[in-house]
Amino acid sequence: MINLQWIHPTNLGTTWDLIKPGLEKVRIVGDHWRCEDVYLAVKTGHSNLHVGYDGEKYVGFIVTTPTESWDGMSLHIWATYSNAKDVNLLINELSQVKEWAKAINAKRITFSSKRAGWLRVAQKLGFQQSVINYEIGV
């Protein structure tokens, strides 16, 4: 069973070296952010970091950001990473993420990904595609 531990912003420094390699991997397919952006957002309390352990073994993390939408709160999953082949924190711990969303009275949970494979996973988890974003550099 996976235990997701919330990391208090004042304790981020003791956990940062553990999660940063996974964050670097996620960032490659991320949306124009840097690892330092995540550090700052967690350190200032704008985002939350939960680190997953299977017993004493580190298995990954989830970074979430509460956001206010036009119709109320949402919980955005900024980044998730699993370092074990048989563990996907979002799939395995979606019920826990839903509890976090309920705790802030969120109306929805959102996430974004450039990876096409996430569409199939998201649909299996009950997520519906709501928007397709396109961009061009200037």
Short mmCIF file of N, CA and C in Angstrom, two decimals:
data_model
loop_
_atom_site.label_atom_id
_atom_site.label_comp_id
_atom_site.label_asym_id
_atom_site.label_seq_id
_atom_site.Cartn_x
_atom_site.Cartn_y
_atom_site.Cartn_z
N MET A 1 0.84 -1.18 0.00
CA MET A 1 0.00 0.00 0.00
C MET A 1 0.88 1.25 0.00
N ILE A 2 0.51 2.21 -0.80
CA ILE A 2 1.27 3.45 -0.93
C ILE A 2 0.80 4.45 0.14
N ASN A 3 1.74 5.08 0.78
CA ASN A 3 1.47 6.13 1.75
C ASN A 3 1.95 7.44 1.14
N LEU A 4 1.03 8.37 0.90
CA LEU A 4 1.37 9.68 0.37
C LEU A 4 1.55 10.64 1.53
N GLN A 5 2.76 11.15 1.68
CA GLN A 5 3.07 12.07 2.78
C GLN A 5 3.16 13.50 2.26
N TRP A 6 2.34 14.38 2.85
CA TRP A 6 2.41 15.79 2.50
C TRP A 6 3.70 16.36 3.07
N ILE A 7 4.38 17.12 2.25
CA ILE A 7 5.64 17.75 2.67
C ILE A 7 5.35 19.21 3.00
N HIS A 8 5.53 19.56 4.25
CA HIS A 8 5.33 20.94 4.68
C HIS A 8 6.37 21.81 3.97
N PRO A 9 5.98 23.01 3.53
CA PRO A 9 6.92 23.88 2.81
C PRO A 9 8.25 24.09 3.53
N THR A 10 8.24 24.16 4.85
CA THR A 10 9.50 24.36 5.57
C THR A 10 10.40 23.12 5.53
N ASN A 11 9.83 21.96 5.17
CA ASN A 11 10.62 20.73 5.07
C ASN A 11 10.99 20.36 3.65
N LEU A 12 10.68 21.22 2.70
CA LEU A 12 10.94 20.91 1.29
C LEU A 12 12.41 20.63 1.02
N GLY A 13 13.30 21.38 1.65
CA GLY A 13 14.73 21.20 1.43
C GLY A 13 15.22 19.80 1.74
N THR A 14 14.60 19.14 2.71
CA THR A 14 15.05 17.79 3.08
C THR A 14 14.56 16.73 2.09
N THR A 15 13.57 17.08 1.27
CA THR A 15 12.99 16.13 0.32
C THR A 15 13.38 16.44 -1.12
N TRP A 16 13.84 17.65 -1.37
CA TRP A 16 14.05 18.12 -2.73
C TRP A 16 14.99 17.22 -3.54
N ASP A 17 16.12 16.83 -2.96
CA ASP A 17 17.08 16.00 -3.69
C ASP A 17 16.49 14.63 -4.04
N LEU A 18 15.53 14.17 -3.27
CA LEU A 18 14.88 12.90 -3.54
C LEU A 18 13.96 12.99 -4.76
N ILE A 19 13.19 14.06 -4.87
CA ILE A 19 12.21 14.16 -5.94
C ILE A 19 12.72 14.83 -7.21
N LYS A 20 13.79 15.61 -7.11
CA LYS A 20 14.24 16.40 -8.26
C LYS A 20 14.57 15.55 -9.49
N PRO A 21 15.23 14.39 -9.39
CA PRO A 21 15.48 13.59 -10.60
C PRO A 21 14.18 13.20 -11.33
N GLY A 22 13.16 12.83 -10.60
CA GLY A 22 11.87 12.51 -11.22
C GLY A 22 11.22 13.74 -11.82
N LEU A 23 11.34 14.85 -11.13
CA LEU A 23 10.78 16.10 -11.63
C LEU A 23 11.45 16.51 -12.93
N GLU A 24 12.76 16.29 -13.03
CA GLU A 24 13.48 16.58 -14.28
C GLU A 24 12.93 15.74 -15.44
N LYS A 25 12.60 14.48 -15.18
CA LYS A 25 12.03 13.62 -16.22
C LYS A 25 10.65 14.11 -16.64
N VAL A 26 9.83 14.49 -15.68
CA VAL A 26 8.49 14.98 -15.98
C VAL A 26 8.55 16.31 -16.72
N ARG A 27 9.49 17.14 -16.32
CA ARG A 27 9.61 18.49 -16.91
C ARG A 27 9.85 18.43 -18.42
N ILE A 28 10.55 17.42 -18.87
CA ILE A 28 10.86 17.30 -20.30
C ILE A 28 9.59 17.31 -21.14
N VAL A 29 8.53 16.70 -20.62
CA VAL A 29 7.27 16.69 -21.36
C VAL A 29 6.27 17.66 -20.73
N GLY A 30 6.76 18.55 -19.88
CA GLY A 30 5.91 19.53 -19.21
C GLY A 30 5.58 20.71 -20.10
N ASP A 31 5.01 21.70 -19.49
CA ASP A 31 4.50 22.85 -20.23
C ASP A 31 5.26 24.12 -19.86
N HIS A 32 6.50 24.22 -20.31
CA HIS A 32 7.30 25.45 -20.17
C HIS A 32 7.66 25.82 -18.73
N TRP A 33 7.70 24.88 -17.85
CA TRP A 33 8.09 25.19 -16.48
C TRP A 33 9.45 24.57 -16.17
N ARG A 34 10.03 25.06 -15.11
CA ARG A 34 11.32 24.56 -14.65
C ARG A 34 11.14 23.95 -13.26
N CYS A 35 12.07 23.12 -12.87
CA CYS A 35 12.02 22.52 -11.54
C CYS A 35 12.00 23.59 -10.46
N GLU A 36 12.70 24.68 -10.71
CA GLU A 36 12.74 25.78 -9.75
C GLU A 36 11.36 26.39 -9.54
N ASP A 37 10.52 26.37 -10.59
CA ASP A 37 9.16 26.87 -10.46
C ASP A 37 8.36 26.03 -9.47
N VAL A 38 8.53 24.73 -9.55
CA VAL A 38 7.85 23.83 -8.62
C VAL A 38 8.37 24.08 -7.21
N TYR A 39 9.68 24.20 -7.07
CA TYR A 39 10.26 24.46 -5.74
C TYR A 39 9.65 25.71 -5.13
N LEU A 40 9.62 26.79 -5.90
CA LEU A 40 9.09 28.05 -5.39
C LEU A 40 7.61 27.92 -5.04
N ALA A 41 6.83 27.28 -5.89
CA ALA A 41 5.39 27.15 -5.66
C ALA A 41 5.11 26.34 -4.40
N VAL A 42 5.87 25.26 -4.19
CA VAL A 42 5.68 24.46 -2.98
C VAL A 42 6.19 25.22 -1.75
N LYS A 43 7.35 25.83 -1.88
CA LYS A 43 7.96 26.54 -0.75
C LYS A 43 7.07 27.68 -0.25
N THR A 44 6.38 28.36 -1.18
CA THR A 44 5.53 29.48 -0.80
C THR A 44 4.10 29.05 -0.47
N GLY A 45 3.80 27.76 -0.58
CA GLY A 45 2.48 27.26 -0.24
C GLY A 45 1.45 27.37 -1.34
N HIS A 46 1.85 27.77 -2.55
CA HIS A 46 0.91 27.86 -3.67
C HIS A 46 0.58 26.48 -4.23
N SER A 47 1.49 25.55 -4.08
CA SER A 47 1.29 24.17 -4.53
C SER A 47 1.62 23.23 -3.39
N ASN A 48 1.19 21.99 -3.52
CA ASN A 48 1.43 20.98 -2.50
C ASN A 48 2.20 19.81 -3.08
N LEU A 49 3.13 19.31 -2.31
CA LEU A 49 3.92 18.14 -2.69
C LEU A 49 3.56 17.00 -1.76
N HIS A 50 3.21 15.87 -2.36
CA HIS A 50 2.98 14.63 -1.63
C HIS A 50 3.96 13.60 -2.17
N VAL A 51 4.73 13.01 -1.29
CA VAL A 51 5.73 12.02 -1.67
C VAL A 51 5.19 10.64 -1.29
N GLY A 52 5.30 9.71 -2.24
CA GLY A 52 4.77 8.37 -2.02
C GLY A 52 5.83 7.40 -1.54
N TYR A 53 5.44 6.59 -0.56
CA TYR A 53 6.32 5.55 -0.03
C TYR A 53 5.55 4.24 0.01
N ASP A 54 6.23 3.18 -0.36
CA ASP A 54 5.72 1.83 -0.17
C ASP A 54 6.55 1.24 0.96
N GLY A 55 6.02 1.32 2.16
CA GLY A 55 6.83 1.02 3.34
C GLY A 55 7.85 2.13 3.51
N GLU A 56 9.12 1.77 3.46
CA GLU A 56 10.20 2.76 3.54
C GLU A 56 10.71 3.17 2.17
N LYS A 57 10.25 2.50 1.12
CA LYS A 57 10.76 2.72 -0.24
C LYS A 57 10.04 3.88 -0.92
N TYR A 58 10.82 4.86 -1.39
CA TYR A 58 10.29 6.00 -2.15
C TYR A 58 9.80 5.49 -3.51
N VAL A 59 8.56 5.87 -3.88
CA VAL A 59 8.01 5.42 -5.16
C VAL A 59 7.59 6.56 -6.08
N GLY A 60 7.63 7.81 -5.62
CA GLY A 60 7.28 8.91 -6.51
C GLY A 60 6.64 10.06 -5.77
N PHE A 61 5.99 10.94 -6.54
CA PHE A 61 5.39 12.14 -5.94
C PHE A 61 4.24 12.64 -6.79
N ILE A 62 3.43 13.48 -6.18
CA ILE A 62 2.36 14.22 -6.86
C ILE A 62 2.45 15.66 -6.40
N VAL A 63 2.45 16.59 -7.36
CA VAL A 63 2.41 18.02 -7.06
C VAL A 63 1.05 18.54 -7.52
N THR A 64 0.31 19.15 -6.61
CA THR A 64 -1.00 19.70 -6.95
C THR A 64 -1.05 21.19 -6.66
N THR A 65 -1.92 21.88 -7.39
CA THR A 65 -2.09 23.31 -7.20
C THR A 65 -3.58 23.64 -7.18
N PRO A 66 -4.08 24.15 -6.07
CA PRO A 66 -5.46 24.62 -6.05
C PRO A 66 -5.58 25.86 -6.93
N THR A 67 -6.59 25.88 -7.79
CA THR A 67 -6.79 27.03 -8.67
C THR A 67 -8.25 27.46 -8.61
N GLU A 68 -8.45 28.74 -8.72
CA GLU A 68 -9.82 29.25 -8.73
C GLU A 68 -10.24 29.46 -10.18
N SER A 69 -11.34 28.83 -10.54
CA SER A 69 -11.90 28.93 -11.88
C SER A 69 -13.08 29.89 -11.85
N TRP A 70 -13.66 30.14 -12.98
CA TRP A 70 -14.80 31.05 -13.06
C TRP A 70 -15.98 30.55 -12.25
N ASP A 71 -16.06 29.23 -12.02
CA ASP A 71 -17.21 28.69 -11.27
C ASP A 71 -16.83 28.07 -9.94
N GLY A 72 -15.62 28.32 -9.48
CA GLY A 72 -15.20 27.78 -8.19
C GLY A 72 -13.80 27.18 -8.25
N MET A 73 -13.48 26.41 -7.24
CA MET A 73 -12.14 25.85 -7.10
C MET A 73 -11.96 24.58 -7.95
N SER A 74 -10.72 24.40 -8.40
CA SER A 74 -10.27 23.18 -9.06
C SER A 74 -8.97 22.76 -8.39
N LEU A 75 -8.67 21.48 -8.47
CA LEU A 75 -7.38 21.00 -8.02
C LEU A 75 -6.63 20.52 -9.25
N HIS A 76 -5.55 21.23 -9.59
CA HIS A 76 -4.77 20.89 -10.78
C HIS A 76 -3.58 20.02 -10.40
N ILE A 77 -3.44 18.91 -11.07
CA ILE A 77 -2.28 18.05 -10.87
C ILE A 77 -1.20 18.58 -11.79
N TRP A 78 -0.20 19.22 -11.21
CA TRP A 78 0.87 19.86 -11.97
C TRP A 78 1.84 18.81 -12.47
N ALA A 79 2.25 17.91 -11.60
CA ALA A 79 3.23 16.89 -11.98
C ALA A 79 3.02 15.65 -11.14
N THR A 80 3.20 14.50 -11.76
CA THR A 80 3.18 13.25 -11.03
C THR A 80 4.26 12.35 -11.61
N TYR A 81 4.91 11.61 -10.74
CA TYR A 81 6.01 10.76 -11.15
C TYR A 81 6.03 9.49 -10.31
N SER A 82 6.24 8.38 -10.98
CA SER A 82 6.40 7.10 -10.29
C SER A 82 7.71 6.48 -10.75
N ASN A 83 8.54 6.08 -9.82
CA ASN A 83 9.82 5.50 -10.21
C ASN A 83 9.79 3.98 -10.24
N ALA A 84 8.67 3.39 -9.84
CA ALA A 84 8.55 1.94 -9.87
C ALA A 84 7.69 1.54 -11.07
N LYS A 85 8.08 0.51 -11.78
CA LYS A 85 7.36 0.08 -12.98
C LYS A 85 5.92 -0.31 -12.67
N ASP A 86 5.69 -0.88 -11.50
CA ASP A 86 4.35 -1.39 -11.17
C ASP A 86 3.51 -0.40 -10.37
N VAL A 87 4.00 0.83 -10.21
CA VAL A 87 3.26 1.82 -9.42
C VAL A 87 3.04 3.06 -10.27
N ASN A 88 1.78 3.46 -10.40
CA ASN A 88 1.45 4.75 -11.00
C ASN A 88 0.64 5.49 -9.95
N LEU A 89 1.24 6.50 -9.36
CA LEU A 89 0.60 7.17 -8.23
C LEU A 89 -0.76 7.74 -8.58
N LEU A 90 -0.91 8.31 -9.77
CA LEU A 90 -2.20 8.89 -10.11
C LEU A 90 -3.26 7.80 -10.22
N ILE A 91 -2.92 6.70 -10.85
CA ILE A 91 -3.89 5.60 -10.98
C ILE A 91 -4.17 4.98 -9.62
N ASN A 92 -3.12 4.67 -8.89
CA ASN A 92 -3.29 3.98 -7.61
C ASN A 92 -3.90 4.85 -6.52
N GLU A 93 -3.65 6.14 -6.57
CA GLU A 93 -4.06 7.03 -5.48
C GLU A 93 -5.08 8.08 -5.88
N LEU A 94 -5.82 7.84 -6.96
CA LEU A 94 -6.81 8.82 -7.39
C LEU A 94 -7.84 9.10 -6.30
N SER A 95 -8.21 8.09 -5.53
CA SER A 95 -9.19 8.32 -4.46
C SER A 95 -8.64 9.31 -3.43
N GLN A 96 -7.33 9.24 -3.15
CA GLN A 96 -6.72 10.19 -2.23
C GLN A 96 -6.71 11.61 -2.82
N VAL A 97 -6.42 11.72 -4.11
CA VAL A 97 -6.44 13.03 -4.77
C VAL A 97 -7.86 13.61 -4.74
N LYS A 98 -8.85 12.76 -4.91
CA LYS A 98 -10.23 13.22 -4.82
C LYS A 98 -10.54 13.75 -3.42
N GLU A 99 -10.00 13.13 -2.40
CA GLU A 99 -10.19 13.62 -1.03
C GLU A 99 -9.57 14.99 -0.85
N TRP A 100 -8.37 15.19 -1.43
CA TRP A 100 -7.74 16.51 -1.35
C TRP A 100 -8.62 17.55 -2.03
N ALA A 101 -9.20 17.19 -3.17
CA ALA A 101 -10.07 18.11 -3.91
C ALA A 101 -11.31 18.45 -3.08
N LYS A 102 -11.91 17.45 -2.47
CA LYS A 102 -13.09 17.69 -1.62
C LYS A 102 -12.74 18.61 -0.45
N ALA A 103 -11.53 18.47 0.09
CA ALA A 103 -11.12 19.27 1.24
C ALA A 103 -11.05 20.76 0.92
N ILE A 104 -10.85 21.11 -0.35
CA ILE A 104 -10.82 22.52 -0.74
C ILE A 104 -12.09 22.93 -1.47
N ASN A 105 -13.11 22.06 -1.42
CA ASN A 105 -14.38 22.29 -2.10
C ASN A 105 -14.22 22.47 -3.60
N ALA A 106 -13.28 21.73 -4.17
CA ALA A 106 -13.06 21.81 -5.62
C ALA A 106 -14.19 21.13 -6.36
N LYS A 107 -14.52 21.68 -7.51
CA LYS A 107 -15.56 21.10 -8.35
C LYS A 107 -14.98 20.07 -9.32
N ARG A 108 -13.67 20.13 -9.51
CA ARG A 108 -13.05 19.21 -10.46
C ARG A 108 -11.56 19.06 -10.17
N ILE A 109 -11.01 18.01 -10.74
CA ILE A 109 -9.57 17.77 -10.73
C ILE A 109 -9.12 17.85 -12.18
N THR A 110 -8.04 18.58 -12.43
CA THR A 110 -7.56 18.74 -13.80
C THR A 110 -6.09 18.33 -13.90
N PHE A 111 -5.67 18.01 -15.10
CA PHE A 111 -4.25 17.86 -15.40
C PHE A 111 -4.06 18.06 -16.89
N SER A 112 -2.85 18.34 -17.29
CA SER A 112 -2.50 18.55 -18.69
C SER A 112 -1.32 17.65 -19.04
N SER A 113 -1.28 17.22 -20.28
CA SER A 113 -0.14 16.42 -20.72
C SER A 113 0.00 16.50 -22.23
N LYS A 114 1.24 16.55 -22.69
CA LYS A 114 1.53 16.48 -24.12
C LYS A 114 1.57 15.03 -24.60
N ARG A 115 1.64 14.10 -23.67
CA ARG A 115 1.78 12.69 -24.01
C ARG A 115 0.44 12.09 -24.39
N ALA A 116 0.34 11.60 -25.62
CA ALA A 116 -0.92 11.05 -26.13
C ALA A 116 -1.41 9.87 -25.29
N GLY A 117 -0.51 9.10 -24.73
CA GLY A 117 -0.89 7.94 -23.93
C GLY A 117 -1.73 8.29 -22.71
N TRP A 118 -1.60 9.52 -22.22
CA TRP A 118 -2.38 9.92 -21.06
C TRP A 118 -3.86 10.03 -21.39
N LEU A 119 -4.22 10.25 -22.65
CA LEU A 119 -5.64 10.33 -23.00
C LEU A 119 -6.33 9.01 -22.67
N ARG A 120 -5.71 7.89 -23.05
CA ARG A 120 -6.31 6.58 -22.75
C ARG A 120 -6.37 6.34 -21.24
N VAL A 121 -5.30 6.67 -20.53
CA VAL A 121 -5.28 6.48 -19.08
C VAL A 121 -6.33 7.37 -18.42
N ALA A 122 -6.39 8.62 -18.84
CA ALA A 122 -7.34 9.57 -18.25
C ALA A 122 -8.78 9.08 -18.42
N GLN A 123 -9.10 8.59 -19.60
CA GLN A 123 -10.46 8.11 -19.84
C GLN A 123 -10.77 6.90 -18.95
N LYS A 124 -9.81 6.02 -18.75
CA LYS A 124 -10.02 4.86 -17.88
C LYS A 124 -10.26 5.29 -16.44
N LEU A 125 -9.66 6.41 -16.04
CA LEU A 125 -9.82 6.92 -14.67
C LEU A 125 -11.09 7.75 -14.49
N GLY A 126 -11.80 8.02 -15.60
CA GLY A 126 -13.02 8.80 -15.52
C GLY A 126 -12.86 10.26 -15.90
N PHE A 127 -11.65 10.68 -16.28
CA PHE A 127 -11.45 12.04 -16.76
C PHE A 127 -12.03 12.17 -18.16
N GLN A 128 -12.55 13.36 -18.46
CA GLN A 128 -13.04 13.66 -19.80
C GLN A 128 -12.18 14.76 -20.39
N GLN A 129 -11.90 14.63 -21.67
CA GLN A 129 -11.14 15.68 -22.35
C GLN A 129 -12.02 16.91 -22.43
N SER A 130 -11.50 18.05 -21.94
CA SER A 130 -12.31 19.26 -21.93
C SER A 130 -11.78 20.32 -22.87
N VAL A 131 -10.49 20.33 -23.12
CA VAL A 131 -9.89 21.37 -23.96
C VAL A 131 -8.69 20.77 -24.68
N ILE A 132 -8.45 21.25 -25.87
CA ILE A 132 -7.19 20.95 -26.56
C ILE A 132 -6.51 22.30 -26.75
N ASN A 133 -5.30 22.43 -26.25
CA ASN A 133 -4.56 23.68 -26.38
C ASN A 133 -3.55 23.56 -27.51
N TYR A 134 -3.45 24.63 -28.25
CA TYR A 134 -2.44 24.74 -29.29
C TYR A 134 -1.66 26.02 -29.03
N GLU A 135 -0.42 26.06 -29.48
CA GLU A 135 0.36 27.27 -29.29
C GLU A 135 1.35 27.43 -30.42
N ILE A 136 1.80 28.65 -30.56
CA ILE A 136 2.86 28.96 -31.53
C ILE A 136 3.76 30.01 -30.88
N GLY A 137 5.05 29.83 -31.02
CA GLY A 137 5.99 30.80 -30.47
C GLY A 137 6.00 32.06 -31.33
N VAL A 138 6.33 33.16 -30.71
CA VAL A 138 6.42 34.42 -31.48
C VAL A 138 7.79 35.03 -31.33
#
